[in-house]
Amino acid sequence: MKKLLYIVAGVVAALVLAVVVFTAVFDPNDYKDEISGAVKDATGRDLVIAGDIGWNLFPNFGLGLADVTFSNPAGFAEPIMASLKKLDVSVALLPLIGGNLEVSHIAVDELSVKLTTLPDGTDNLADLTSASSADKPVETQPADSSSSKGSLASVKLGAIAITNISLAVDNQQTMSQQQVTLNYFKLNQFVPGERSEAALMAEVKSDDTDISIAIESAITIAEAFDLIELHELALQADIKGPSIPNGELNKKISGHGLIDLAGPSVDLKDIQIEVGSLTGSGWFKFQQQAVPDIQMALAFDTLNVDEFTPVSNGESPEEAKKTPGDPDAEPDLSALKSVNFDGDLSFNKVLVAGLTVTNVKLHANLKDGVLDANPIHLDLYDGTADARAVLNAQQPVGSYRSEFKLNSVQALPLLTDLAELTMVSGNANFDMDIRGTGLSTNKLKTASTGNGNFAFKDGALEGVNIAQMIRSAKAMLKGEKASEEVKKTDFSALTGSFSLAKGVVNNPDLKLASPLLRVDGKGDMDVVASTLDYAASVEMVATSKGQGGSESDDLAGLTVPLKVSGPLDDLDYGIDMSAALKGEYEEKLEQEKEKGLKKLSDKLGGFLGGNKDDKN
């Protein structure tokens, strides 16, 4: 046994002595010029090693490199394309005897690379890629059992520290610039089958947007190098820029899961998400294939859409209206064909443009360029809304169809919060089916087709009192003045159907019923101009006492034409009272005419000396 120990000790001593002699005799700095010359011959570029190439002997064998630069090709203003401040690599010697590679540490500091594209499209990588493709391909022999005899039994990496790495992209053709900085990447060890601690911090600057990312995670890499287990993933991202709501947005994501390198695929569980004030949880799966596949289920608390709406870069609403986008421009939907997706989203509450909805649930499926959102459900204003929307991006110009239904929704607060309209109140039920081809602003307004129906119960037309308008018009014809009343027309039911074509909504069968009056109407709404043109017939079926009138002001039996027109937010109501009362006043005129003729006859008879009692 002692002899074996002596032999091993002797081999180790000889190996250490050989390394010492080798490093003492061989100075890599003597070969700087040869290394630079070889790079020059291969690439036409200058590689300059200004610092020393040094050996590290204790406690591990290693190599250090410092102050290295690599030049740009001719024609570029900046002389340097890449530079490296420091590189250190250390390897444990003794494990190599058994075929085990143990790298005690790797350190890289201040590596800088700048990729430049000139206005003519030439970039500073073109000559390198063309040179590599021109090289003769290396012929490889089929692997056999003998080739594996020289392979390493195991690989272990110690601490890895990569700091201050920067990549700058300057595209002078598109006038865009990006800067990616890896502040640090740290790994305490890389040992397959054992837990490692990793941390990363990076920054991305693109035009006027800055993104900083920090990641910490405990990981285990399988011995077969085919699986990475994420034990405690924590990611934080801060986004800043004038186009970001409030100038800044913070994101935090945590969870655990698996990364299958053979798939490759990602499976994350128990995800916790914080984006601004939005918080949620769920799971996420990603499978890389010909068309990447994503599956997920996320549940959130309260979403304030305004918080995530981009700011207007200082433009006032009036200025924004002066410079609208192209109303005929079709959106680019090609991204919908680049991924398949199936997932569920839910929100306890959503706030958008003054509208408040709760219990929001959405299932969406995207496959082969067809996005099908079904079902869509939400609770709002004492009722519910259910919908389905399909967007087809398989053709160059996208098409869509949607089904939408409101059930027992309070109309007045909904319209007020949604569009600041106070047109109608009551319990609303609404069905609509709409479809079209083309998603430009003009196509959506003019090329959509569809139909639907509506029914309001126990409500009122807000802003107009039809009965009072009729009383006022009648009083004016009599030279009288009617009293002012609340501008509201109560009803027990308001129903109708509609169709949409060529930018016009047509309603042929409006019916309003109340204890006081009945209304039958028809008309059009111009979607493009947001105007209404409506004609209705109002029949008074009872005394007006029930809505501000008096018994002596009985309008029962009177039928009045009603005209409603103008912008939706400022409608004009017109009563044609002369037409309504024409028959009544014609009869009175005839009566007055007969009375006048009789008086004239009596006067003429007296003048001629006759007597109205004479029979002759």
Coordinates of N, CA and C in Angstrom, one line a residue, residues 297-487:
A297 N -52.6 29.9 -17.3 CA -53.8 30.3 -16.6 C -53.4 31.3 -15.5
L298 N -53.9 32.5 -15.6 CA -53.5 33.6 -14.7 C -54.7 34.2 -14.1
A299 N -54.7 34.5 -12.8 CA -55.8 35.1 -12.1 C -55.3 36.4 -11.4
F300 N -56.0 37.5 -11.7 CA -55.5 38.8 -11.2 C -56.6 39.4 -10.3
D301 N -56.1 40.4 -9.5 CA -57.0 41.1 -8.6 C -57.7 42.3 -9.3
T302 N -57.2 43.5 -9.2 CA -57.8 44.7 -9.9 C -56.9 45.2 -11.0
L303 N -57.4 45.3 -12.2 CA -56.7 45.9 -13.3 C -57.2 47.3 -13.6
N304 N -56.4 48.3 -13.5 CA -56.7 49.6 -13.9 C -56.1 49.9 -15.2
V305 N -56.9 49.8 -16.3 CA -56.3 49.9 -17.7 C -55.6 51.2 -17.9
D306 N -56.2 52.3 -17.3 CA -55.6 53.6 -17.5 C -54.1 53.6 -17.0
E307 N -53.8 52.8 -16.0 CA -52.4 52.8 -15.5 C -51.5 52.2 -16.5
F308 N -52.0 51.4 -17.5 CA -51.1 50.8 -18.5 C -51.3 51.4 -19.9
T309 N -52.0 52.6 -19.9 CA -52.2 53.2 -21.2 C -51.1 54.2 -21.5
P310 N -50.4 54.1 -22.6 CA -49.3 55.0 -22.9 C -49.7 56.5 -22.8
V311 N -48.8 57.3 -22.3 CA -49.0 58.7 -22.3 C -49.0 59.3 -23.7
S312 N -49.4 60.6 -23.8 CA -49.6 61.2 -25.1 C -48.4 62.0 -25.6
N313 N -47.2 61.9 -24.9 CA -46.0 62.6 -25.2 C -46.3 64.1 -25.2
G314 N -47.2 64.6 -24.2 CA -47.4 66.0 -24.1 C -48.5 66.6 -25.0
E315 N -49.0 65.8 -25.9 CA -50.0 66.3 -26.8 C -51.4 66.4 -26.1
S316 N -52.0 67.5 -26.4 CA -53.4 67.7 -25.8 C -54.3 66.8 -26.7
P317 N -55.6 66.5 -26.2 CA -56.5 65.8 -27.0 C -56.8 66.4 -28.3
E318 N -56.8 67.8 -28.3 CA -57.1 68.5 -29.5 C -56.0 68.3 -30.6
E319 N -54.7 68.4 -30.1 CA -53.6 68.2 -31.0 C -53.6 66.8 -31.5
A320 N -53.9 65.8 -30.7 CA -53.9 64.4 -31.1 C -54.9 64.2 -32.2
K321 N -56.1 64.9 -32.1 CA -57.1 64.8 -33.2 C -56.7 65.4 -34.5
K322 N -55.7 66.4 -34.4 CA -55.3 67.0 -35.7 C -54.3 66.1 -36.4
T323 N -53.7 65.2 -35.8 CA -52.7 64.3 -36.4 C -53.1 62.8 -36.3
P324 N -54.3 62.4 -36.8 CA -54.7 61.0 -36.6 C -53.9 60.1 -37.5
G325 N -54.0 58.8 -37.2 CA -53.3 57.8 -38.1 C -54.1 57.7 -39.4
D326 N -53.5 56.9 -40.3 CA -54.1 56.7 -41.6 C -55.4 55.8 -41.4
P327 N -56.6 56.4 -41.6 CA -57.8 55.6 -41.4 C -58.0 54.4 -42.3
D328 N -57.2 54.3 -43.3 CA -57.3 53.1 -44.2 C -56.2 52.1 -44.0
A329 N -55.3 52.4 -43.0 CA -54.2 51.5 -42.8 C -54.7 50.2 -42.1
E330 N -54.3 49.0 -42.6 CA -54.7 47.8 -42.0 C -53.6 47.4 -41.0
P331 N -53.9 46.9 -39.8 CA -52.9 46.5 -38.8 C -52.2 45.2 -39.3
D332 N -50.9 45.1 -38.9 CA -50.1 43.9 -39.2 C -50.5 42.8 -38.2
L333 N -51.1 41.8 -38.7 CA -51.5 40.6 -37.9 C -50.6 39.4 -38.0
S334 N -49.5 39.6 -38.7 CA -48.6 38.4 -39.0 C -48.2 37.7 -37.7
A335 N -48.1 38.5 -36.6 CA -47.6 37.9 -35.3 C -48.6 36.8 -34.8
L336 N -49.8 36.9 -35.2 CA -50.8 35.8 -34.8 C -50.6 34.5 -35.4
K337 N -49.8 34.4 -36.5 CA -49.4 33.1 -37.1 C -48.1 32.6 -36.6
S338 N -47.4 33.3 -35.7 CA -46.1 32.9 -35.3 C -46.1 32.1 -34.0
V339 N -47.3 32.0 -33.4 CA -47.4 31.3 -32.1 C -48.8 30.7 -32.0
N340 N -48.9 29.6 -31.3 CA -50.2 29.0 -30.9 C -50.4 29.2 -29.3
F341 N -51.6 29.5 -28.9 CA -51.8 29.9 -27.6 C -53.2 29.3 -27.1
D342 N -53.2 28.9 -25.8 CA -54.5 28.5 -25.2 C -54.3 28.9 -23.7
G343 N -55.2 29.7 -23.2 CA -55.1 30.2 -21.9 C -56.4 30.8 -21.3
D344 N -56.3 30.9 -20.0 CA -57.4 31.5 -19.2 C -56.9 32.7 -18.5
L345 N -57.7 33.8 -18.5 CA -57.4 35.0 -17.7 C -58.6 35.4 -16.9
S346 N -58.4 35.8 -15.7 CA -59.5 36.3 -14.9 C -59.1 37.5 -14.1
F347 N -60.1 38.4 -13.8 CA -59.8 39.6 -13.0 C -61.0 39.8 -12.0
N348 N -60.7 40.1 -10.8 CA -61.8 40.4 -9.9 C -62.5 41.7 -10.2
K349 N -61.7 42.6 -10.7 CA -62.2 43.9 -11.1 C -61.4 44.5 -12.2
V350 N -62.1 45.2 -13.1 CA -61.4 46.0 -14.2 C -61.9 47.4 -14.3
L351 N -61.0 48.4 -14.3 CA -61.4 49.8 -14.4 C -60.8 50.2 -15.7
V352 N -61.7 50.7 -16.6 CA -61.3 51.2 -17.9 C -62.1 52.4 -18.4
A353 N -61.5 53.5 -18.6 CA -62.2 54.7 -19.2 C -63.4 55.1 -18.3
G354 N -63.3 55.0 -17.0 CA -64.4 55.3 -16.2 C -65.4 54.2 -16.0
L355 N -65.3 53.1 -16.7 CA -66.2 51.9 -16.6 C -65.6 50.9 -15.6
T356 N -66.5 50.4 -14.7 CA -66.1 49.4 -13.7 C -66.9 48.1 -14.0
V357 N -66.1 47.0 -14.1 CA -66.7 45.7 -14.3 C -66.0 44.8 -13.3
T358 N -66.7 43.7 -13.0 CA -66.2 42.7 -12.0 C -66.4 41.3 -12.6
N359 N -65.7 40.4 -11.9 CA -65.8 38.9 -12.2 C -65.5 38.7 -13.7
V360 N -64.4 39.2 -14.2 CA -64.1 39.1 -15.6 C -63.4 37.8 -15.8
K361 N -63.9 37.0 -16.8 CA -63.3 35.7 -17.2 C -63.2 35.6 -18.7
L362 N -62.0 35.2 -19.1 CA -61.7 35.1 -20.6 C -60.9 33.8 -20.9
H363 N -61.4 33.1 -21.8 CA -60.7 32.0 -22.4 C -60.4 32.3 -23.8
A364 N -59.1 32.2 -24.2 CA -58.7 32.5 -25.5 C -57.8 31.4 -26.1
N365 N -58.1 31.1 -27.4 CA -57.4 30.1 -28.1 C -56.9 30.7 -29.5
L366 N -55.6 30.6 -29.7 CA -55.0 31.1 -30.9 C -54.3 29.9 -31.6
K367 N -54.7 29.6 -32.8 CA -54.1 28.5 -33.6 C -54.2 28.8 -35.1
D368 N -53.0 28.6 -35.7 CA -52.9 28.8 -37.1 C -53.4 30.2 -37.6
G369 N -53.2 31.2 -36.8 CA -53.6 32.6 -37.2 C -55.1 32.9 -36.9
V370 N -55.8 32.1 -36.2 CA -57.2 32.4 -35.8 C -57.3 32.5 -34.3
L371 N -57.7 33.7 -33.8 CA -57.9 33.9 -32.4 C -59.3 33.8 -32.1
D372 N -59.7 32.9 -31.2 CA -61.1 32.7 -30.8 C -61.1 33.0 -29.3
A373 N -61.8 34.1 -28.9 CA -62.0 34.4 -27.5 C -63.4 34.0 -27.1
N374 N -63.5 32.9 -26.4 CA -64.8 32.3 -26.1 C -64.6 31.3 -24.9
P375 N -65.3 31.5 -23.8 CA -66.3 32.7 -23.6 C -65.6 33.9 -23.0
I376 N -66.3 35.0 -23.1 CA -65.9 36.2 -22.4 C -67.1 36.6 -21.5
H377 N -66.8 36.7 -20.2 CA -67.9 37.0 -19.3 C -67.5 38.1 -18.3
L378 N -68.4 39.0 -18.0 CA -68.2 40.0 -16.9 C -69.5 40.4 -16.3
D379 N -69.4 40.8 -15.1 CA -70.6 41.4 -14.4 C -70.4 42.9 -14.3
L380 N -71.5 43.6 -14.6 CA -71.5 45.1 -14.6 C -72.9 45.7 -14.4
Y381 N -72.9 46.7 -13.6 CA -74.1 47.5 -13.3 C -75.4 46.6 -13.1
D382 N -75.3 45.8 -12.1 CA -76.4 44.9 -11.7 C -76.8 43.8 -12.7
G383 N -76.0 43.6 -13.8 CA -76.3 42.6 -14.8 C -75.0 41.9 -15.2
T384 N -75.1 41.3 -16.4 CA -74.0 40.5 -16.9 C -73.8 40.8 -18.4
A385 N -72.6 40.5 -18.9 CA -72.3 40.6 -20.3 C -71.6 39.4 -20.7
D386 N -72.0 38.8 -21.8 CA -71.3 37.6 -22.3 C -71.0 37.8 -23.8
A387 N -69.9 37.4 -24.3 CA -69.5 37.6 -25.6 C -68.6 36.5 -26.2
R388 N -68.5 36.6 -27.5 CA -67.5 35.7 -28.2 C -66.9 36.6 -29.4
A389 N -65.6 36.5 -29.5 CA -65.0 37.3 -30.6 C -64.0 36.4 -31.3
V390 N -64.0 36.4 -32.7 CA -63.1 35.6 -33.5 C -62.4 36.6 -34.5
L391 N -61.1 36.5 -34.5 CA -60.2 37.3 -35.4 C -59.4 36.4 -36.2
N392 N -59.6 36.5 -37.6 CA -59.0 35.5 -38.5 C -57.9 36.3 -39.3
A393 N -56.6 35.9 -39.0 CA -55.5 36.6 -39.7 C -54.9 35.7 -40.7
Q394 N -55.6 34.7 -41.2 CA -55.0 33.8 -42.2 C -54.9 34.4 -43.6
Q395 N -55.7 35.4 -43.9 CA -55.6 36.1 -45.1 C -54.9 37.5 -44.9
P396 N -54.4 38.1 -46.1 CA -53.7 39.4 -45.9 C -54.5 40.4 -45.2
V397 N -55.8 40.5 -45.5 CA -56.6 41.4 -44.8 C -57.5 40.6 -43.8
G398 N -57.4 41.0 -42.5 CA -58.0 40.2 -41.4 C -59.6 40.4 -41.5
S399 N -60.2 39.4 -41.0 CA -61.7 39.4 -40.8 C -62.1 39.1 -39.4
Y400 N -63.3 39.4 -39.0 CA -63.7 39.2 -37.6 C -65.2 39.0 -37.5
R401 N -65.6 38.4 -36.4 CA -67.0 38.3 -36.1 C -67.1 38.3 -34.6
S402 N -68.2 38.8 -34.1 CA -68.4 38.9 -32.6 C -69.9 38.8 -32.3
E403 N -70.1 38.2 -31.1 CA -71.5 38.0 -30.6 C -71.4 38.7 -29.2
F404 N -72.4 39.5 -28.9 CA -72.4 40.2 -27.6 C -73.8 40.3 -27.1
K405 N -73.9 40.1 -25.7 CA -75.2 40.0 -25.1 C -75.1 40.7 -23.7
L406 N -76.0 41.6 -23.5 CA -76.2 42.2 -22.2 C -77.4 41.7 -21.5
N407 N -77.4 41.4 -20.2 CA -78.5 40.8 -19.5 C -78.8 41.6 -18.3
S408 N -80.0 42.3 -18.2 CA -80.4 43.0 -17.0 C -79.4 44.0 -16.5
V409 N -78.9 44.8 -17.4 CA -77.9 45.8 -17.0 C -78.6 47.2 -16.8
Q410 N -78.2 47.9 -15.8 CA -78.8 49.3 -15.6 C -78.1 50.2 -16.7
A411 N -79.0 50.7 -17.6 CA -78.4 51.4 -18.8 C -77.8 52.8 -18.5
L412 N -78.5 53.6 -17.6 CA -78.0 54.9 -17.4 C -76.6 55.0 -16.9
P413 N -76.3 54.4 -15.8 CA -74.9 54.5 -15.3 C -73.9 53.8 -16.2
L414 N -74.3 52.8 -17.0 CA -73.4 52.2 -18.0 C -73.1 53.2 -19.1
L415 N -74.1 53.8 -19.7 CA -73.9 54.8 -20.7 C -73.1 56.0 -20.2
T416 N -73.4 56.4 -19.0 CA -72.7 57.6 -18.5 C -71.3 57.4 -18.3
D417 N -70.9 56.2 -17.7 CA -69.5 55.9 -17.4 C -68.7 55.6 -18.7
L418 N -69.4 54.9 -19.6 CA -68.8 54.5 -20.8 C -68.6 55.6 -21.8
A419 N -69.6 56.4 -22.1 CA -69.5 57.4 -23.1 C -70.1 58.8 -22.7
E420 N -70.3 59.0 -21.4 CA -70.9 60.2 -20.9 C -72.2 60.6 -21.7
L421 N -73.0 59.6 -22.0 CA -74.3 59.8 -22.6 C -75.4 59.5 -21.6
T422 N -76.3 60.4 -21.5 CA -77.5 60.2 -20.6 C -78.8 60.2 -21.5
M423 N -78.8 59.2 -22.3 CA -80.0 59.1 -23.3 C -81.1 58.3 -22.7
V424 N -80.8 57.2 -22.0 CA -81.9 56.3 -21.6 C -81.5 55.6 -20.3
S425 N -82.5 55.4 -19.5 CA -82.3 54.6 -18.3 C -83.2 53.4 -18.3
G426 N -83.0 52.5 -17.3 CA -83.9 51.3 -17.3 C -83.1 50.0 -17.3
N427 N -83.8 48.9 -17.1 CA -83.2 47.6 -17.1 C -83.0 47.2 -18.6
A428 N -81.7 47.0 -19.0 CA -81.5 46.8 -20.4 C -81.1 45.3 -20.8
N429 N -81.6 44.8 -21.9 CA -81.2 43.6 -22.5 C -80.9 43.9 -23.9
F430 N -79.7 43.3 -24.4 CA -79.2 43.7 -25.7 C -78.5 42.5 -26.3
D431 N -78.8 42.2 -27.6 CA -78.2 41.2 -28.3 C -77.6 41.8 -29.6
M432 N -76.4 41.4 -30.0 CA -75.8 41.9 -31.2 C -74.9 40.8 -31.8
D433 N -75.0 40.7 -33.1 CA -74.1 39.8 -33.9 C -73.5 40.6 -35.0
I434 N -72.2 40.8 -35.1 CA -71.6 41.7 -36.1 C -70.3 41.0 -36.7
R435 N -70.1 41.3 -37.9 CA -68.9 40.7 -38.6 C -68.4 41.6 -39.7
G436 N -67.2 41.3 -40.2 CA -66.7 42.2 -41.3 C -65.3 41.7 -41.7
T437 N -64.8 42.3 -42.8 CA -63.5 42.0 -43.3 C -62.8 43.4 -43.5
G438 N -61.6 43.5 -42.9 CA -60.9 44.8 -42.8 C -61.0 45.4 -41.5
L439 N -59.8 45.7 -40.9 CA -59.7 46.2 -39.6 C -59.2 47.7 -39.5
S440 N -59.1 48.4 -40.6 CA -58.8 49.8 -40.6 C -60.0 50.5 -40.0
T441 N -59.7 51.8 -39.6 CA -60.8 52.6 -39.0 C -62.0 52.7 -39.9
N442 N -61.7 53.0 -41.2 CA -62.8 53.2 -42.1 C -63.5 51.9 -42.4
K443 N -62.8 50.8 -42.5 CA -63.5 49.5 -42.8 C -64.4 49.1 -41.6
L444 N -63.9 49.3 -40.4 CA -64.7 49.0 -39.2 C -66.0 49.8 -39.2
K445 N -66.0 51.0 -39.7 CA -67.2 51.8 -39.6 C -68.1 51.6 -40.8
T446 N -67.5 51.3 -42.0 CA -68.3 51.3 -43.2 C -68.6 49.9 -43.7
A447 N -67.7 48.9 -43.4 CA -67.8 47.6 -44.0 C -68.4 46.5 -43.1
S448 N -68.7 46.9 -41.8 CA -69.2 45.9 -40.9 C -70.7 45.7 -41.1
T449 N -71.1 44.5 -40.9 CA -72.5 44.1 -41.1 C -73.0 43.3 -39.9
G450 N -74.3 43.5 -39.6 CA -74.8 42.7 -38.4 C -76.2 43.1 -38.1
N451 N -76.7 42.5 -37.0 CA -78.0 42.8 -36.6 C -78.2 42.5 -35.1
G452 N -79.3 42.9 -34.5 CA -79.5 42.7 -33.1 C -80.8 43.2 -32.7
N453 N -81.0 43.2 -31.4 CA -82.3 43.7 -30.8 C -82.0 44.2 -29.4
F454 N -82.9 45.1 -28.9 CA -82.8 45.6 -27.6 C -84.2 45.7 -26.9
A455 N -84.1 45.7 -25.6 CA -85.3 45.8 -24.8 C -85.0 46.5 -23.4
F456 N -85.6 47.6 -23.1 CA -85.5 48.3 -21.9 C -86.8 48.2 -21.1
K457 N -86.7 48.0 -19.8 CA -87.9 47.9 -19.0 C -87.8 48.9 -17.8
D458 N -89.0 49.5 -17.5 CA -89.1 50.4 -16.4 C -88.0 51.4 -16.3
G459 N -88.0 52.2 -17.4 CA -86.9 53.3 -17.5 C -87.5 54.6 -18.0
A460 N -86.6 55.4 -18.6 CA -87.1 56.7 -19.1 C -86.1 57.2 -20.2
L461 N -86.7 58.0 -21.1 CA -85.9 58.7 -22.0 C -85.4 60.0 -21.3
E462 N -84.1 60.1 -21.1 CA -83.5 61.2 -20.3 C -83.3 62.4 -21.2
G463 N -83.6 63.6 -20.7 CA -83.4 64.8 -21.4 C -84.5 65.3 -22.2
V464 N -85.6 64.5 -22.2 CA -86.8 65.0 -23.0 C -88.1 64.5 -22.3
N465 N -89.1 65.4 -22.2 CA -90.4 65.1 -21.7 C -91.4 65.3 -22.8
I466 N -91.7 64.2 -23.5 CA -92.5 64.3 -24.7 C -93.9 64.8 -24.4
A467 N -94.5 64.4 -23.3 CA -95.8 64.9 -23.0 C -95.8 66.4 -22.7
Q468 N -94.8 66.9 -22.0 CA -94.7 68.3 -21.7 C -94.4 69.1 -23.0
M469 N -93.6 68.5 -23.9 CA -93.4 69.2 -25.2 C -94.7 69.4 -26.0
I470 N -95.5 68.4 -25.9 CA -96.8 68.4 -26.6 C -97.7 69.5 -26.0
R471 N -97.8 69.5 -24.6 CA -98.6 70.5 -23.9 C -98.1 71.9 -24.2
S472 N -96.8 72.1 -24.2 CA -96.2 73.4 -24.5 C -96.6 73.9 -25.9
A473 N -96.5 72.9 -26.9 CA -96.8 73.3 -28.3 C -98.3 73.7 -28.4
K474 N -99.1 72.9 -27.7 CA -100.6 73.2 -27.8 C -100.9 74.5 -27.1
A475 N -100.3 74.8 -26.0 CA -100.5 76.0 -25.3 C -100.0 77.2 -26.1
M476 N -98.9 77.0 -26.8 CA -98.4 78.1 -27.6 C -99.4 78.5 -28.7
L477 N -100.0 77.5 -29.3 CA -101.0 77.8 -30.4 C -102.2 78.5 -29.8
K478 N -102.5 78.3 -28.5 CA -103.6 79.0 -27.9 C -103.2 80.3 -27.3
G479 N -101.9 80.6 -27.4 CA -101.5 81.9 -26.8 C -101.3 81.8 -25.4
E480 N -101.1 80.5 -24.9 CA -100.9 80.3 -23.4 C -99.5 79.8 -23.2
K481 N -99.1 79.6 -21.9 CA -97.8 79.2 -21.6 C -97.9 78.0 -20.6
A482 N -97.3 76.9 -21.0 CA -97.3 75.7 -20.1 C -96.2 75.7 -19.1
S483 N -96.4 75.1 -18.0 CA -95.5 75.0 -16.9 C -94.3 74.2 -17.2
E484 N -93.1 74.5 -16.7 CA -91.9 73.7 -16.9 C -91.9 72.5 -16.0
E485 N -91.4 71.4 -16.6 CA -91.4 70.1 -15.9 C -90.0 69.4 -16.1
V486 N -89.8 68.3 -15.4 CA -88.6 67.5 -15.5 C -88.5 67.0 -16.9
K487 N -87.3 67.1 -17.5 CA -87.1 66.6 -18.8 C -86.8 65.1 -18.8

